[in-house]
Amino acid sequence: MKVSFAKRVMIQDFQGEFVKKMLKSATSPDLIPFSGGIPNPISFPVEEMEKAAEAVLEKNGVLALQYSTAQGYLPLREFIAKRYEKKGTHVTAEDILITNGSQQALDIIAATLTDPQDDILVEDPSYLAALQTFHLYFPNIHTVELEQDGANIQELQSILKKHNPKFFYMIPDFQNPTGLTYTLEKREKVAQALKGTDTFLVEDSPYGELRFKGKQQPCLHSFLGEQCIMVGSFSKTISPGMRLGWILCTHKELREKMVEYKQLVDMHTNIFGQMILSEYLAHNDYDKHIEKIKELYRHQAETMIREMKAHFPSSVSYTDPEGGMFIWVTLPEGMTSIQLTQRAEKAGVLIAAGDPFYETKRNVRTFRLNYSNSSDEVIVKGIRILADEIRKMQEEK
Amino acid sequence: MKVSFAKRVMIQDFQGEFVKKMLKSATSPDLIPFSGGIPNPISFPVEEMEKAAEAVLEKNGVLALQYSTAQGYLPLREFIAKRYEKKGTHVTAEDILITNGSQQALDIIAATLTDPQDDILVEDPSYLAALQTFHLYFPNIHTVELEQDGANIQELQSILKKHNPKFFYMIPDFQNPTGLTYTLEKREKVAQALKGTDTFLVEDSPYGELRFKGKQQPCLHSFLGEQCIMVGSFSKTISPGMRLGWILCTHKELREKMVEYKQLVDMHTNIFGQMILSEYLAHNDYDKHIEKIKELYRHQAETMIREMKAHFPSSVSYTDPEGGMFIWVTLPEGMTSIQLTQRAEKAGVLIAAGDPFYETKRNVRTFRLNYSNSSDEVIVKGIRILADEIRKMQEEK
């Protein structure tokens, strides 16, 4: 039977095609996994979660299995609100919508704000799965260059003025893919540029809790208030498998629309998981747990940077993340990261070529390295293999 | 800040507006709850789920908390496939996509097949939350009259011919809202009408397992094969709060598009819940558990029917469901169910007026009664109150 599909699932976006090809080639467990972005299992509190599950089912079993409300479990929303409050962002549980991970949060925001041909704005490069989800709504996507300290302000101002985008999607802390963090000055300037416009700022912060060096920066919400929608997640600190993220939106009308939309697409986020996570958070030291993850990632990042310094040609540059899971590497002029990706795979190392993280740029020199899932030994081995391949590419030129 | 919303969240559909008003008035726990559609907590295997959670976290804790695949947990898909197999529907785990409850299944199907102004077909009346979700994609919705034994075949043929709809959404067993079930003859005729057309049949069967009398009928998939997409759920037999449903689609190209779409909107259904449910199913007697729910619902339905026979004026007619959770009542000519709904609420009983279940008909004489959440005593009391109100309405005419 021949199917006439909806246009939204027939989009041949570069991101999707690239990821499909990448996944096809990258299924071997023997390859060194610098291409991924999954948390280290050290961040999963398995035993504590078992206790939490037991407690919830003992005390509140019927509630945990019955239908619940679209906005999400109140005690979990309260926990999240209090955590923002502690960092100086004045919000309440009422401002929060629990989603199936931050991926659904991005989808809900885009669906609520974007009609076909509406203008939206993203960083260049940006998180590739966000780009793919935004494509579902047929927007005109504009990009703003991401500099070492945050978005290029002049370009940002010019796009805001010219296109009045529905929203500007950005990841201010340890960005995916670059690992870059906005400085305080850049945050202030971005907020200034947006103030008075009709553009929402969507501040995605999946790694925000995982700062392992440098000084915590204020979230954009603290400058922009209801003009800033924040997206958060427990995926990088407790469990991605539970699919528990959230949207923080202090703009009442917008939040209500998003809650209604959530209800239409899947009623509510699974309450079973929400209650168990909430129980876990109530009876364990979340900060101490996060400290353990940060220690590990700090060590892994330092090891990777140290090895790159020691073995990469000096013509190769890279970011030095203050947190999160990624380093962004730039090859010398004349090389492409797709070339290196192919050679590295043959030599036993997977890396994420930069191309799919850009909306339009192709054959770029940049690629992403992930360190969260590799031991010292693996990092040392993998970086040496990459260094060898880069040198060979240089010699072959 | 003024928001320019996407059109899809600005739809002022009758269903949405009606439900909002209904929810506003119906929050009191003192009112008799014949309006809802939530499962009786007897169907929640709390203790067994606690054991299953413990076992999963002991044996496979890291897997249960880590990222997983978009299509869903293989052992759970295998269990579902085997259950279809036992009923004579030849399918494999490969044909199944796990969703956040059947609500997301409906959304994924509509999103994958429907562009604005595409034609789709639903029963009249139909499940109101399905109508609302379909509206998100701006289709032309056609309706086919639901007779006592299933869809009006002549009308169905005529609409198929004239409009070539993308899909025909129907609930063949103990339909929501009517409680009606398609006879074998009607199933065959519906299948015949669809064969050779480009219209998919979407067979939603949330209550299919809950047949408490009469003979099990074959699913439409057994007549239509890959032209039939089936939607199922554990919400009515184990837990709605875990949000675990599925799409069964033996059309490979369509299924692959739906899996891709699922990945874009929320990566995957929470694996934590999927593994725990799967563990529960592997170590408990699901059929015996369902038997317990069926016994209860059979008894509740019989009590409600008995009381209606004894107390409703003979000019009131109603369906006699062979399973599921609902009875559909038709008032005498000249009365509207909205009127009765308002009067009944004042007298202490909530019922679901028929109007929002129809795509276009208004001021109808039909309404929905739910018995799954009321004791004998409450059913007896509630039906007498309704009978009184109907009589008073008759006298006032």
PDB file of N, CA and C in Angstrom, chain A residues 49-50 53 57 65 242 272-273 276, chain B residues 45-46 48-57 64-65 73 76 238 242 244 270-284:
ATOM      1  N   MET A  49      17.201   4.720  44.028  1.00  0.00           N
ATOM      2  CA  MET A  49      15.968   4.737  43.245  1.00  0.00           C
ATOM      3  C   MET A  49      15.106   3.522  43.601  1.00  0.00           C
ATOM      4  N   GLU A  50      15.764   2.428  43.920  1.00  0.00           N
ATOM      5  CA  GLU A  50      15.039   1.228  44.333  1.00  0.00           C
ATOM      6  C   GLU A  50      14.290   1.512  45.635  1.00  0.00           C
ATOM      7  N   ALA A  53      11.356   3.830  44.857  1.00  0.00           N
ATOM      8  CA  ALA A  53      10.244   3.111  44.210  1.00  0.00           C
ATOM      9  C   ALA A  53       9.444   2.344  45.254  1.00  0.00           C
ATOM     10  N   LEU A  57       5.474   3.116  46.195  1.00  0.00           N
ATOM     11  CA  LEU A  57       4.449   2.099  45.976  1.00  0.00           C
ATOM     12  C   LEU A  57       3.833   1.643  47.309  1.00  0.00           C
ATOM     13  N   LEU A  65      -0.053   5.002  40.029  1.00  0.00           N
ATOM     14  CA  LEU A  65      -0.477   4.235  38.858  1.00  0.00           C
ATOM     15  C   LEU A  65      -1.710   4.834  38.178  1.00  0.00           C
ATOM     16  N   MET A 242      14.366   7.818  32.484  1.00  0.00           N
ATOM     17  CA  MET A 242      13.067   8.142  33.072  1.00  0.00           C
ATOM     18  C   MET A 242      12.341   9.226  32.276  1.00  0.00           C
ATOM     19  N   PHE A 272       4.214   7.781  37.604  1.00  0.00           N
ATOM     20  CA  PHE A 272       4.982   6.741  38.299  1.00  0.00           C
ATOM     21  C   PHE A 272       6.439   7.198  38.461  1.00  0.00           C
ATOM     22  N   GLY A 273       7.061   7.562  37.366  1.00  0.00           N
ATOM     23  CA  GLY A 273       8.439   8.046  37.403  1.00  0.00           C
ATOM     24  C   GLY A 273       8.562   9.374  38.144  1.00  0.00           C
ATOM     25  N   ILE A 276       8.482   8.747  41.906  1.00  0.00           N
ATOM     26  CA  ILE A 276       9.674   8.051  42.390  1.00  0.00           C
ATOM     27  C   ILE A 276      10.876   9.009  42.395  1.00  0.00           C
TER      28      ILE A 276
ATOM     29  N   PRO B  45      -2.031  -3.277  40.053  1.00  0.00           N
ATOM     30  CA  PRO B  45      -1.328  -4.299  40.839  1.00  0.00           C
ATOM     31  C   PRO B  45      -0.162  -3.686  41.618  1.00  0.00           C
ATOM     32  N   VAL B  46      -0.500  -2.944  42.672  1.00  0.00           N
ATOM     33  CA  VAL B  46       0.505  -2.146  43.380  1.00  0.00           C
ATOM     34  C   VAL B  46       1.634  -3.009  43.956  1.00  0.00           C
ATOM     35  N   GLU B  48       2.554  -6.083  43.292  1.00  0.00           N
ATOM     36  CA  GLU B  48       3.320  -6.783  42.260  1.00  0.00           C
ATOM     37  C   GLU B  48       4.258  -5.811  41.539  1.00  0.00           C
ATOM     38  N   MET B  49       3.797  -4.579  41.359  1.00  0.00           N
ATOM     39  CA  MET B  49       4.619  -3.583  40.679  1.00  0.00           C
ATOM     40  C   MET B  49       5.827  -3.213  41.560  1.00  0.00           C
ATOM     41  N   GLU B  50       5.622  -3.242  42.854  1.00  0.00           N
ATOM     42  CA  GLU B  50       6.729  -2.959  43.770  1.00  0.00           C
ATOM     43  C   GLU B  50       7.810  -4.036  43.621  1.00  0.00           C
ATOM     44  N   LYS B  51       7.348  -5.279  43.562  1.00  0.00           N
ATOM     45  CA  LYS B  51       8.319  -6.379  43.374  1.00  0.00           C
ATOM     46  C   LYS B  51       9.025  -6.251  42.029  1.00  0.00           C
ATOM     47  N   ALA B  52       8.271  -5.894  41.012  1.00  0.00           N
ATOM     48  CA  ALA B  52       8.859  -5.766  39.671  1.00  0.00           C
ATOM     49  C   ALA B  52       9.894  -4.642  39.641  1.00  0.00           C
ATOM     50  N   ALA B  53       9.579  -3.522  40.304  1.00  0.00           N
ATOM     51  CA  ALA B  53      10.510  -2.392  40.346  1.00  0.00           C
ATOM     52  C   ALA B  53      11.797  -2.812  41.040  1.00  0.00           C
ATOM     53  N   GLU B  54      11.642  -3.530  42.143  1.00  0.00           N
ATOM     54  CA  GLU B  54      12.807  -3.997  42.884  1.00  0.00           C
ATOM     55  C   GLU B  54      13.668  -4.907  42.006  1.00  0.00           C
ATOM     56  N   ALA B  55      13.011  -5.853  41.339  1.00  0.00           N
ATOM     57  CA  ALA B  55      13.750  -6.817  40.509  1.00  0.00           C
ATOM     58  C   ALA B  55      14.496  -6.107  39.375  1.00  0.00           C
ATOM     59  N   VAL B  56      13.842  -5.172  38.706  1.00  0.00           N
ATOM     60  CA  VAL B  56      14.479  -4.460  37.586  1.00  0.00           C
ATOM     61  C   VAL B  56      15.685  -3.669  38.070  1.00  0.00           C
ATOM     62  N   LEU B  57      15.514  -2.960  39.193  1.00  0.00           N
ATOM     63  CA  LEU B  57      16.623  -2.124  39.657  1.00  0.00           C
ATOM     64  C   LEU B  57      17.766  -2.975  40.218  1.00  0.00           C
ATOM     65  N   ALA B  64      17.829   0.495  33.078  1.00  0.00           N
ATOM     66  CA  ALA B  64      16.518   1.107  33.339  1.00  0.00           C
ATOM     67  C   ALA B  64      16.608   2.621  33.465  1.00  0.00           C
ATOM     68  N   LEU B  65      17.818   3.134  33.744  1.00  0.00           N
ATOM     69  CA  LEU B  65      17.969   4.584  33.939  1.00  0.00           C
ATOM     70  C   LEU B  65      18.695   5.266  32.770  1.00  0.00           C
ATOM     71  N   TYR B  73      11.155  -0.919  24.452  1.00  0.00           N
ATOM     72  CA  TYR B  73      11.858  -2.041  25.080  1.00  0.00           C
ATOM     73  C   TYR B  73      11.447  -3.350  24.410  1.00  0.00           C
ATOM     74  N   LEU B  76       9.097  -5.987  26.095  1.00  0.00           N
ATOM     75  CA  LEU B  76       7.716  -5.505  26.207  1.00  0.00           C
ATOM     76  C   LEU B  76       7.016  -5.616  24.851  1.00  0.00           C
ATOM     77  N   ILE B 238      -3.723  -2.129  33.612  1.00  0.00           N
ATOM     78  CA  ILE B 238      -2.658  -2.143  34.631  1.00  0.00           C
ATOM     79  C   ILE B 238      -2.454  -0.773  35.257  1.00  0.00           C
ATOM     80  N   MET B 242       1.418   5.137  34.282  1.00  0.00           N
ATOM     81  CA  MET B 242       2.720   4.812  33.699  1.00  0.00           C
ATOM     82  C   MET B 242       2.812   5.279  32.248  1.00  0.00           C
ATOM     83  N   LEU B 244       1.810   3.957  29.228  1.00  0.00           N
ATOM     84  CA  LEU B 244       2.398   2.979  28.326  1.00  0.00           C
ATOM     85  C   LEU B 244       1.346   2.412  27.388  1.00  0.00           C
ATOM     86  N   ASN B 270       9.627   6.401  28.425  1.00  0.00           N
ATOM     87  CA  ASN B 270      10.497   6.144  29.570  1.00  0.00           C
ATOM     88  C   ASN B 270      10.762   4.648  29.739  1.00  0.00           C
ATOM     89  N   ILE B 271      12.052   4.291  29.704  1.00  0.00           N
ATOM     90  CA  ILE B 271      12.463   2.883  29.727  1.00  0.00           C
ATOM     91  C   ILE B 271      12.310   2.302  31.131  1.00  0.00           C
ATOM     92  N   PHE B 272      12.411   3.144  32.138  1.00  0.00           N
ATOM     93  CA  PHE B 272      12.231   2.736  33.533  1.00  0.00           C
ATOM     94  C   PHE B 272      10.868   2.060  33.695  1.00  0.00           C
ATOM     95  N   GLY B 273       9.810   2.737  33.281  1.00  0.00           N
ATOM     96  CA  GLY B 273       8.469   2.168  33.355  1.00  0.00           C
ATOM     97  C   GLY B 273       8.289   0.963  32.436  1.00  0.00           C
ATOM     98  N   GLN B 274       8.855   1.053  31.240  1.00  0.00           N
ATOM     99  CA  GLN B 274       8.717  -0.067  30.293  1.00  0.00           C
ATOM    100  C   GLN B 274       9.310  -1.350  30.861  1.00  0.00           C
ATOM    101  N   MET B 275      10.488  -1.241  31.476  1.00  0.00           N
ATOM    102  CA  MET B 275      11.140  -2.445  32.000  1.00  0.00           C
ATOM    103  C   MET B 275      10.390  -2.993  33.209  1.00  0.00           C
ATOM    104  N   ILE B 276       9.873  -2.107  34.044  1.00  0.00           N
ATOM    105  CA  ILE B 276       9.144  -2.565  35.231  1.00  0.00           C
ATOM    106  C   ILE B 276       7.832  -3.239  34.809  1.00  0.00           C
ATOM    107  N   LEU B 277       7.131  -2.637  33.865  1.00  0.00           N
ATOM    108  CA  LEU B 277       5.896  -3.259  33.379  1.00  0.00           C
ATOM    109  C   LEU B 277       6.203  -4.623  32.757  1.00  0.00           C
ATOM    110  N   SER B 278       7.272  -4.674  31.983  1.00  0.00           N
ATOM    111  CA  SER B 278       7.646  -5.919  31.317  1.00  0.00           C
ATOM    112  C   SER B 278       7.968  -7.003  32.344  1.00  0.00           C
ATOM    113  N   GLU B 279       8.675  -6.622  33.389  1.00  0.00           N
ATOM    114  CA  GLU B 279       8.999  -7.557  34.483  1.00  0.00           C
ATOM    115  C   GLU B 279       7.711  -8.041  35.160  1.00  0.00           C
ATOM    116  N   TYR B 280       6.799  -7.102  35.409  1.00  0.00           N
ATOM    117  CA  TYR B 280       5.508  -7.482  35.994  1.00  0.00           C
ATOM    118  C   TYR B 280       4.800  -8.518  35.111  1.00  0.00           C
ATOM    119  N   LEU B 281       4.755  -8.250  33.815  1.00  0.00           N
ATOM    120  CA  LEU B 281       4.034  -9.132  32.892  1.00  0.00           C
ATOM    121  C   LEU B 281       4.688 -10.511  32.802  1.00  0.00           C
ATOM    122  N   ALA B 282       6.013 -10.546  32.949  1.00  0.00           N
ATOM    123  CA  ALA B 282       6.731 -11.827  32.848  1.00  0.00           C
ATOM    124  C   ALA B 282       6.499 -12.710  34.063  1.00  0.00           C
ATOM    125  N   HIS B 283       6.156 -12.116  35.183  1.00  0.00           N
ATOM    126  CA  HIS B 283       6.096 -12.902  36.416  1.00  0.00           C
ATOM    127  C   HIS B 283       4.730 -12.932  37.077  1.00  0.00           C
ATOM    128  N   ASN B 284       3.718 -12.431  36.366  1.00  0.00           N
ATOM    129  CA  ASN B 284       2.375 -12.466  36.931  1.00  0.00           C
ATOM    130  C   ASN B 284       1.395 -12.974  35.881  1.00  0.00           C
TER     131      ASN B 284
END
